[in-house]
PDB file of C-alpha atoms and ligand atoms in Angstrom:
ATOM      1  CA  UNK A   1     -10.337 -14.826 -10.127  1.00  0.00           C
ATOM      2  CA  UNK A   2      -7.896 -12.084 -11.055  1.00  0.00           C
ATOM      3  CA  UNK A   3      -4.605 -13.381 -12.359  1.00  0.00           C
ATOM      4  CA  UNK A   4      -1.763 -10.969 -12.952  1.00  0.00           C
ATOM      5  CA  UNK A   5      -0.148 -11.984 -16.218  1.00  0.00           C
ATOM      6  CA  UNK A   6       1.506  -8.727 -17.146  1.00  0.00           C
ATOM      7  CA  UNK A   7       3.102  -5.947 -15.122  1.00  0.00           C
ATOM      8  CA  UNK A   8       5.282  -3.035 -16.128  1.00  0.00           C
ATOM      9  CA  UNK A   9       6.562   0.066 -14.416  1.00  0.00           C
ATOM     10  CA  UNK A  10       5.233   2.963 -16.436  1.00  0.00           C
ATOM     11  CA  UNK A  11       6.008   6.083 -14.409  1.00  0.00           C
ATOM     12  CA  UNK A  12       8.163   7.273 -11.516  1.00  0.00           C
ATOM     13  CA  UNK A  13       6.878  10.571 -10.219  1.00  0.00           C
ATOM     14  CA  UNK A  14       7.286  13.245  -7.608  1.00  0.00           C
ATOM     15  CA  UNK A  15       5.165  15.840  -9.389  1.00  0.00           C
ATOM     16  CA  UNK A  16       1.706  15.518 -10.991  1.00  0.00           C
ATOM     17  CA  UNK A  17       3.218  16.425 -14.380  1.00  0.00           C
ATOM     18  CA  UNK A  18       5.097  13.133 -14.175  1.00  0.00           C
ATOM     19  CA  UNK A  19       1.991  11.030 -13.472  1.00  0.00           C
ATOM     20  CA  UNK A  20       0.617   8.918 -16.303  1.00  0.00           C
ATOM     21  CA  UNK A  21      -2.682  10.139 -17.814  1.00  0.00           C
ATOM     22  CA  UNK A  22      -5.583   9.837 -15.387  1.00  0.00           C
ATOM     23  CA  UNK A  23      -7.489   7.443 -17.646  1.00  0.00           C
ATOM     24  CA  UNK A  24      -7.641   4.163 -15.776  1.00  0.00           C
ATOM     25  CA  UNK A  25      -8.558   2.587 -12.448  1.00  0.00           C
ATOM     26  CA  UNK A  26      -5.827   2.735  -9.832  1.00  0.00           C
ATOM     27  CA  UNK A  27      -5.291   1.183  -6.447  1.00  0.00           C
ATOM     28  CA  UNK A  28      -2.436   2.415  -4.263  1.00  0.00           C
ATOM     29  CA  UNK A  29      -0.331   0.803  -1.549  1.00  0.00           C
ATOM     30  CA  UNK A  30       0.428   3.019   1.434  1.00  0.00           C
ATOM     31  CA  UNK A  31       2.195   2.396   4.699  1.00  0.00           C
ATOM     32  CA  UNK A  32       5.192   2.942   6.869  1.00  0.00           C
ATOM     33  CA  UNK A  33       8.601   2.630   5.387  1.00  0.00           C
ATOM     34  CA  UNK A  34       9.835  -0.979   5.525  1.00  0.00           C
ATOM     35  CA  UNK A  35       6.341  -2.422   6.074  1.00  0.00           C
ATOM     36  CA  UNK A  36       6.610  -4.403   2.833  1.00  0.00           C
ATOM     37  CA  UNK A  37       4.800  -2.450   0.081  1.00  0.00           C
ATOM     38  CA  UNK A  38       7.322  -3.112  -2.659  1.00  0.00           C
ATOM     39  CA  UNK A  39       7.720  -6.757  -1.613  1.00  0.00           C
ATOM     40  CA  UNK A  40       3.957  -7.175  -1.802  1.00  0.00           C
ATOM     41  CA  UNK A  41       3.874  -5.798  -5.330  1.00  0.00           C
ATOM     42  CA  UNK A  42       6.568  -8.260  -6.400  1.00  0.00           C
ATOM     43  CA  UNK A  43       4.687 -11.100  -4.703  1.00  0.00           C
ATOM     44  CA  UNK A  44       1.414 -10.259  -6.454  1.00  0.00           C
ATOM     45  CA  UNK A  45       2.995  -9.911  -9.862  1.00  0.00           C
ATOM     46  CA  UNK A  46       5.321 -12.866  -9.462  1.00  0.00           C
ATOM     47  CA  UNK A  47       8.254 -10.664 -10.417  1.00  0.00           C
ATOM     48  CA  UNK A  48      11.059 -10.580  -7.884  1.00  0.00           C
ATOM     49  CA  UNK A  49      12.713  -7.457  -9.209  1.00  0.00           C
ATOM     50  CA  UNK A  50       9.829  -5.326 -10.411  1.00  0.00           C
ATOM     51  CA  UNK A  51       9.967  -3.028  -7.374  1.00  0.00           C
ATOM     52  CA  UNK A  52      13.153  -2.451  -5.392  1.00  0.00           C
ATOM     53  CA  UNK A  53      13.081  -3.968  -1.924  1.00  0.00           C
ATOM     54  CA  UNK A  54      15.464  -3.132   0.889  1.00  0.00           C
ATOM     55  CA  UNK A  55      15.989  -4.063   4.509  1.00  0.00           C
ATOM     56  CA  UNK A  56      16.872  -0.437   5.239  1.00  0.00           C
ATOM     57  CA  UNK A  57      13.796   1.813   5.318  1.00  0.00           C
ATOM     58  CA  UNK A  58      13.224   4.627   2.864  1.00  0.00           C
ATOM     59  CA  UNK A  59      13.846   2.663  -0.324  1.00  0.00           C
ATOM     60  CA  UNK A  60      10.887   3.968  -2.306  1.00  0.00           C
ATOM     61  CA  UNK A  61      10.993   7.771  -2.344  1.00  0.00           C
ATOM     62  CA  UNK A  62       8.871   8.369  -5.412  1.00  0.00           C
ATOM     63  CA  UNK A  63       5.342   7.504  -6.515  1.00  0.00           C
ATOM     64  CA  UNK A  64       5.743   4.476  -8.761  1.00  0.00           C
ATOM     65  CA  UNK A  65       2.998   3.490 -11.180  1.00  0.00           C
ATOM     66  CA  UNK A  66       2.721  -0.094 -12.394  1.00  0.00           C
ATOM     67  CA  UNK A  67       0.478  -1.105 -15.259  1.00  0.00           C
ATOM     68  CA  UNK A  68      -1.210  -4.439 -14.550  1.00  0.00           C
ATOM     69  CA  UNK A  69      -2.622  -6.656 -17.314  1.00  0.00           C
ATOM     70  CA  UNK A  70      -2.828  -3.524 -19.483  1.00  0.00           C
ATOM     71  CA  UNK A  71      -6.052  -2.724 -17.626  1.00  0.00           C
ATOM     72  CA  UNK A  72      -5.434  -1.038 -14.271  1.00  0.00           C
ATOM     73  CA  UNK A  73      -2.577   0.348 -12.201  1.00  0.00           C
ATOM     74  CA  UNK A  74      -1.071  -0.401  -8.833  1.00  0.00           C
ATOM     75  CA  UNK A  75       0.654   2.610  -7.333  1.00  0.00           C
ATOM     76  CA  UNK A  76       3.490   2.035  -4.873  1.00  0.00           C
ATOM     77  CA  UNK A  77       3.619   5.070  -2.593  1.00  0.00           C
ATOM     78  CA  UNK A  78       6.720   6.167  -0.704  1.00  0.00           C
ATOM     79  CA  UNK A  79       6.738   5.060   2.916  1.00  0.00           C
ATOM     80  CA  UNK A  80       6.355   7.375   5.881  1.00  0.00           C
ATOM     81  CA  UNK A  81       7.771   7.341   9.383  1.00  0.00           C
ATOM     82  CA  UNK A  82      11.332   7.034   8.242  1.00  0.00           C
ATOM     83  CA  UNK A  83      13.188   8.656  11.138  1.00  0.00           C
ATOM     84  CA  UNK A  84      16.273   9.754   9.254  1.00  0.00           C
ATOM     85  CA  UNK A  85      14.620  12.046   6.750  1.00  0.00           C
ATOM     86  CA  UNK A  86      15.041  15.774   7.195  1.00  0.00           C
ATOM     87  CA  UNK A  87      12.153  18.162   7.834  1.00  0.00           C
ATOM     88  CA  UNK A  88      12.172  19.386   4.253  1.00  0.00           C
ATOM     89  CA  UNK A  89      11.982  15.828   2.920  1.00  0.00           C
ATOM     90  CA  UNK A  90       9.016  14.975   5.133  1.00  0.00           C
ATOM     91  CA  UNK A  91       7.285  18.201   4.130  1.00  0.00           C
ATOM     92  CA  UNK A  92       7.756  17.212   0.506  1.00  0.00           C
ATOM     93  CA  UNK A  93       6.343  13.789   1.301  1.00  0.00           C
ATOM     94  CA  UNK A  94       3.131  15.312   2.680  1.00  0.00           C
ATOM     95  CA  UNK A  95       2.786  17.596  -0.297  1.00  0.00           C
ATOM     96  CA  UNK A  96       3.385  14.706  -2.661  1.00  0.00           C
ATOM     97  CA  UNK A  97       0.655  12.619  -0.962  1.00  0.00           C
ATOM     98  CA  UNK A  98      -1.896  15.443  -0.852  1.00  0.00           C
ATOM     99  CA  UNK A  99      -1.470  16.174  -4.512  1.00  0.00           C
ATOM    100  CA  UNK A 100      -1.801  12.528  -5.420  1.00  0.00           C
ATOM    101  CA  UNK A 101      -4.905  11.870  -3.309  1.00  0.00           C
ATOM    102  CA  UNK A 102      -6.618  15.031  -4.455  1.00  0.00           C
ATOM    103  CA  UNK A 103      -5.899  14.838  -8.144  1.00  0.00           C
ATOM    104  CA  UNK A 104      -6.510  11.262  -9.270  1.00  0.00           C
ATOM    105  CA  UNK A 105     -10.004  10.629 -10.601  1.00  0.00           C
ATOM    106  CA  UNK A 106      -9.066   7.039 -11.364  1.00  0.00           C
ATOM    107  CA  UNK A 107      -7.880   6.316  -7.826  1.00  0.00           C
ATOM    108  CA  UNK A 108     -10.446   3.870  -6.434  1.00  0.00           C
ATOM    109  CA  UNK A 109      -8.982   2.838  -3.113  1.00  0.00           C
ATOM    110  CA  UNK A 110      -5.836   2.996  -1.069  1.00  0.00           C
ATOM    111  CA  UNK A 111      -4.718  -0.214   0.578  1.00  0.00           C
ATOM    112  CA  UNK A 112      -2.986   0.441   3.884  1.00  0.00           C
ATOM    113  CA  UNK A 113      -0.239  -1.945   4.954  1.00  0.00           C
ATOM    114  CA  UNK A 114       0.612  -2.366   8.617  1.00  0.00           C
ATOM    115  CA  UNK A 115       3.042  -4.763  10.271  1.00  0.00           C
ATOM    116  CA  UNK A 116       1.120  -7.586  11.928  1.00  0.00           C
ATOM    117  CA  UNK A 117       3.511  -7.570  14.892  1.00  0.00           C
ATOM    118  CA  UNK A 118       2.870  -4.014  16.010  1.00  0.00           C
ATOM    119  CA  UNK A 119       0.093  -1.730  17.098  1.00  0.00           C
ATOM    120  CA  UNK A 120      -0.457   0.782  14.258  1.00  0.00           C
ATOM    121  CA  UNK A 121       1.506   3.981  14.853  1.00  0.00           C
ATOM    122  CA  UNK A 122       0.072   7.477  15.145  1.00  0.00           C
ATOM    123  CA  UNK A 123       1.062   8.032  11.532  1.00  0.00           C
ATOM    124  CA  UNK A 124      -0.738   4.857  10.442  1.00  0.00           C
ATOM    125  CA  UNK A 125      -3.874   6.145  12.166  1.00  0.00           C
ATOM    126  CA  UNK A 126      -3.437   9.548  10.511  1.00  0.00           C
ATOM    127  CA  UNK A 127      -2.979   7.946   7.120  1.00  0.00           C
ATOM    128  CA  UNK A 128      -6.068   5.794   7.528  1.00  0.00           C
ATOM    129  CA  UNK A 129      -8.110   8.805   8.708  1.00  0.00           C
ATOM    130  CA  UNK A 130      -6.877  10.730   5.683  1.00  0.00           C
ATOM    131  CA  UNK A 131      -7.987   7.852   3.439  1.00  0.00           C
ATOM    132  CA  UNK A 132     -11.393   7.754   5.125  1.00  0.00           C
ATOM    133  CA  UNK A 133     -11.774  11.497   4.686  1.00  0.00           C
ATOM    134  CA  UNK A 134     -11.291  11.094   0.940  1.00  0.00           C
ATOM    135  CA  UNK A 135     -13.488   7.981   0.832  1.00  0.00           C
ATOM    136  CA  UNK A 136     -10.460   6.028  -0.306  1.00  0.00           C
ATOM    137  CA  UNK A 137     -10.160   3.576   2.587  1.00  0.00           C
ATOM    138  CA  UNK A 138      -9.825   0.064   1.273  1.00  0.00           C
ATOM    139  CA  UNK A 139      -8.778  -3.217   2.845  1.00  0.00           C
ATOM    140  CA  UNK A 140      -5.945  -3.201   5.349  1.00  0.00           C
ATOM    141  CA  UNK A 141      -3.083  -5.636   4.862  1.00  0.00           C
ATOM    142  CA  UNK A 142      -1.331  -7.070   7.908  1.00  0.00           C
ATOM    143  CA  UNK A 143       2.136  -7.775   6.506  1.00  0.00           C
ATOM    144  CA  UNK A 144       4.822 -10.250   7.581  1.00  0.00           C
ATOM    145  CA  UNK A 145       2.273 -12.649   9.053  1.00  0.00           C
ATOM    146  CA  UNK A 146       5.030 -15.288   9.156  1.00  0.00           C
ATOM    147  CA  UNK A 147       6.465 -13.345  12.095  1.00  0.00           C
ATOM    148  CA  UNK A 148       3.650 -14.153  14.530  1.00  0.00           C
ATOM    149  CA  UNK A 149       2.477 -17.420  15.972  1.00  0.00           C
ATOM    150  CA  UNK A 150      -0.881 -18.690  14.771  1.00  0.00           C
ATOM    151  CA  UNK A 151      -2.179 -18.345  18.314  1.00  0.00           C
ATOM    152  CA  UNK A 152      -1.314 -14.606  18.373  1.00  0.00           C
ATOM    153  CA  UNK A 153      -2.677 -13.811  14.967  1.00  0.00           C
ATOM    154  CA  UNK A 154      -6.265 -12.964  15.926  1.00  0.00           C
ATOM    155  CA  UNK A 155      -5.300 -10.848  18.888  1.00  0.00           C
ATOM    156  CA  UNK A 156      -2.949  -8.790  16.685  1.00  0.00           C
ATOM    157  CA  UNK A 157      -5.547  -8.393  13.948  1.00  0.00           C
ATOM    158  CA  UNK A 158      -8.091  -7.191  16.504  1.00  0.00           C
ATOM    159  CA  UNK A 159      -5.618  -4.641  17.869  1.00  0.00           C
ATOM    160  CA  UNK A 160      -4.998  -3.307  14.361  1.00  0.00           C
ATOM    161  CA  UNK A 161      -8.744  -3.129  13.672  1.00  0.00           C
ATOM    162  CA  UNK A 162      -9.417  -1.316  16.905  1.00  0.00           C
ATOM    163  CA  UNK A 163      -6.496   1.107  16.704  1.00  0.00           C
ATOM    164  CA  UNK A 164      -7.386   2.159  13.161  1.00  0.00           C
ATOM    165  CA  UNK A 165     -11.066   2.322  14.108  1.00  0.00           C
ATOM    166  CA  UNK A 166     -12.005   0.217  11.110  1.00  0.00           C
ATOM    167  CA  UNK A 167     -15.644  -0.263  10.209  1.00  0.00           C
ATOM    168  CA  UNK A 168     -17.136  -3.740  10.585  1.00  0.00           C
ATOM    169  CA  UNK A 169     -17.328  -4.164   6.816  1.00  0.00           C
ATOM    170  CA  UNK A 170     -13.691  -3.241   6.255  1.00  0.00           C
ATOM    171  CA  UNK A 171     -11.526  -6.202   5.486  1.00  0.00           C
ATOM    172  CA  UNK A 172      -8.188  -6.971   7.093  1.00  0.00           C
ATOM    173  CA  UNK A 173      -6.032  -9.474   5.253  1.00  0.00           C
ATOM    174  CA  UNK A 174      -2.937 -11.117   6.726  1.00  0.00           C
ATOM    175  CA  UNK A 175      -0.243 -11.671   4.111  1.00  0.00           C
ATOM    176  CA  UNK A 176       3.175 -13.276   4.139  1.00  0.00           C
ATOM    177  CA  UNK A 177       5.481 -12.833   1.198  1.00  0.00           C
ATOM    178  CA  UNK A 178       7.876 -15.280   2.822  1.00  0.00           C
ATOM    179  CA  UNK A 179       5.262 -18.019   3.231  1.00  0.00           C
ATOM    180  CA  UNK A 180       3.381 -16.980   0.091  1.00  0.00           C
ATOM    181  CA  UNK A 181       0.088 -16.691   1.927  1.00  0.00           C
ATOM    182  CA  UNK A 182      -2.824 -14.298   1.612  1.00  0.00           C
ATOM    183  CA  UNK A 183      -2.359 -13.722  -2.108  1.00  0.00           C
ATOM    184  CA  UNK A 184      -5.743 -15.002  -3.332  1.00  0.00           C
ATOM    185  CA  UNK A 185      -7.695 -12.975  -0.798  1.00  0.00           C
ATOM    186  CA  UNK A 186      -5.826  -9.827  -1.714  1.00  0.00           C
ATOM    187  CA  UNK A 187      -6.171 -10.401  -5.449  1.00  0.00           C
ATOM    188  CA  UNK A 188      -9.895 -10.857  -5.122  1.00  0.00           C
ATOM    189  CA  UNK A 189     -10.138  -7.651  -3.068  1.00  0.00           C
ATOM    190  CA  UNK A 190      -8.180  -5.797  -5.760  1.00  0.00           C
ATOM    191  CA  UNK A 191     -10.360  -7.310  -8.473  1.00  0.00           C
ATOM    192  CA  UNK A 192     -13.449  -5.998  -6.718  1.00  0.00           C
ATOM    193  CA  UNK A 193     -11.950  -2.539  -6.215  1.00  0.00           C
ATOM    194  CA  UNK A 194     -11.009  -2.044  -9.851  1.00  0.00           C
ATOM    195  CA  UNK A 195     -14.330  -3.453 -11.075  1.00  0.00           C
ATOM    196  CA  UNK A 196     -16.353  -1.006  -8.935  1.00  0.00           C
ATOM    197  CA  UNK A 197     -17.281   2.212 -10.589  1.00  0.00           C
TER     198      UNK A 197
HETATM  199  P1  GTP B   1       9.905   1.641   1.627  1.00  0.00           P
HETATM  200  O1  GTP B   1      10.194   1.498   0.166  1.00  0.00           O
HETATM  201  O2  GTP B   1      11.074   2.096   2.432  1.00  0.00           O
HETATM  202  O3  GTP B   1       8.679   2.453   1.901  1.00  0.00           O
HETATM  203  O4  GTP B   1       9.613   0.131   2.208  1.00  0.00           O
HETATM  204  P2  GTP B   1       8.580  -0.954   1.686  1.00  0.00           P
HETATM  205  O5  GTP B   1       7.296  -0.813   2.440  1.00  0.00           O
HETATM  206  O6  GTP B   1       8.491  -0.936   0.193  1.00  0.00           O
HETATM  207  O7  GTP B   1       9.256  -2.328   2.190  1.00  0.00           O
HETATM  208  P3  GTP B   1      10.038  -3.430   1.354  1.00  0.00           P
HETATM  209  O8  GTP B   1       9.122  -4.168   0.455  1.00  0.00           O
HETATM  210  O9  GTP B   1      11.272  -2.830   0.762  1.00  0.00           O
HETATM  211  O10 GTP B   1      10.421  -4.490   2.518  1.00  0.00           O
HETATM  212  C1  GTP B   1      11.137  -4.129   3.680  1.00  0.00           C
HETATM  213  C2  GTP B   1      11.741  -5.365   4.321  1.00  0.00           C
HETATM  214  O11 GTP B   1      10.708  -6.247   4.814  1.00  0.00           O
HETATM  215  C3  GTP B   1      12.593  -6.220   3.373  1.00  0.00           C
HETATM  216  O12 GTP B   1      13.739  -6.649   4.077  1.00  0.00           O
HETATM  217  C4  GTP B   1      11.690  -7.384   3.034  1.00  0.00           C
HETATM  218  O13 GTP B   1      12.398  -8.564   2.693  1.00  0.00           O
HETATM  219  C5  GTP B   1      10.901  -7.581   4.335  1.00  0.00           C
HETATM  220  N1  GTP B   1       9.588  -8.229   4.120  1.00  0.00           N
HETATM  221  C6  GTP B   1       8.617  -7.841   3.269  1.00  0.00           C
HETATM  222  N2  GTP B   1       7.548  -8.655   3.320  1.00  0.00           N
HETATM  223  C7  GTP B   1       7.845  -9.626   4.222  1.00  0.00           C
HETATM  224  C8  GTP B   1       7.131 -10.778   4.729  1.00  0.00           C
HETATM  225  O14 GTP B   1       6.001 -11.120   4.335  1.00  0.00           O
HETATM  226  N3  GTP B   1       7.771 -11.518   5.678  1.00  0.00           N
HETATM  227  C9  GTP B   1       9.006 -11.193   6.148  1.00  0.00           C
HETATM  228  N4  GTP B   1       9.530 -11.960   7.096  1.00  0.00           N
HETATM  229  N5  GTP B   1       9.707 -10.132   5.687  1.00  0.00           N
HETATM  230  C10 GTP B   1       9.147  -9.357   4.738  1.00  0.00           C
HETATM  231 MG1   MG B   2       9.257   0.338  -1.217  1.00  0.00          MG
END
């Protein structure tokens, strides 16, 4: 079982020249702004302040690379769907994503985060389609699972699965940072992703 014993931020990038060398397995976290990507990274690493978390969306605006156990990287991607950004900022966001997805040999999978309470947005569907197109679709994380009743959980997970048109093999993992649940399942998924050639 993967245990994260070491984590460091090693690069903050907007341009490929600022990426670390493409010499290691990477798994990226993608999703709407405020869905909980940075919180999830802190939860997994057990470090409360590794990635900046905010209740106002649009906190992470750069591509942040974290070195895990000196052996692979988790990449925290900037969120999308943040209403207040200008047209030029959202154009830059798209360019930034395209360059990242197209240029990283080491990028094994992208893990999409969606809020367990809501039907995935058009942009979530677009992002997942984009990931599928590149063969980078990995497990989907349903975040903030503490916000739904146990009885509603399955219905919401099914709606997410259906809306994203996930394959039967694709995994969907409910996680709550607040309740500290879902961590083992996610770590074992990540372990498998980075082990795969
Ligand atoms: P951007 O950086 O803007 O893309 O957002 P992000 O996806 O990194 O979200 P972030 O981790 O900053 O979290 C956004 C808000 O959601 C914060 O107020 C978190 O405390 C809250 N949050 C994250 N995970 C959970 C969870 O499991 N349960 C609950 N209840 N709140 C959570
Ligand atoms: Mg963030």
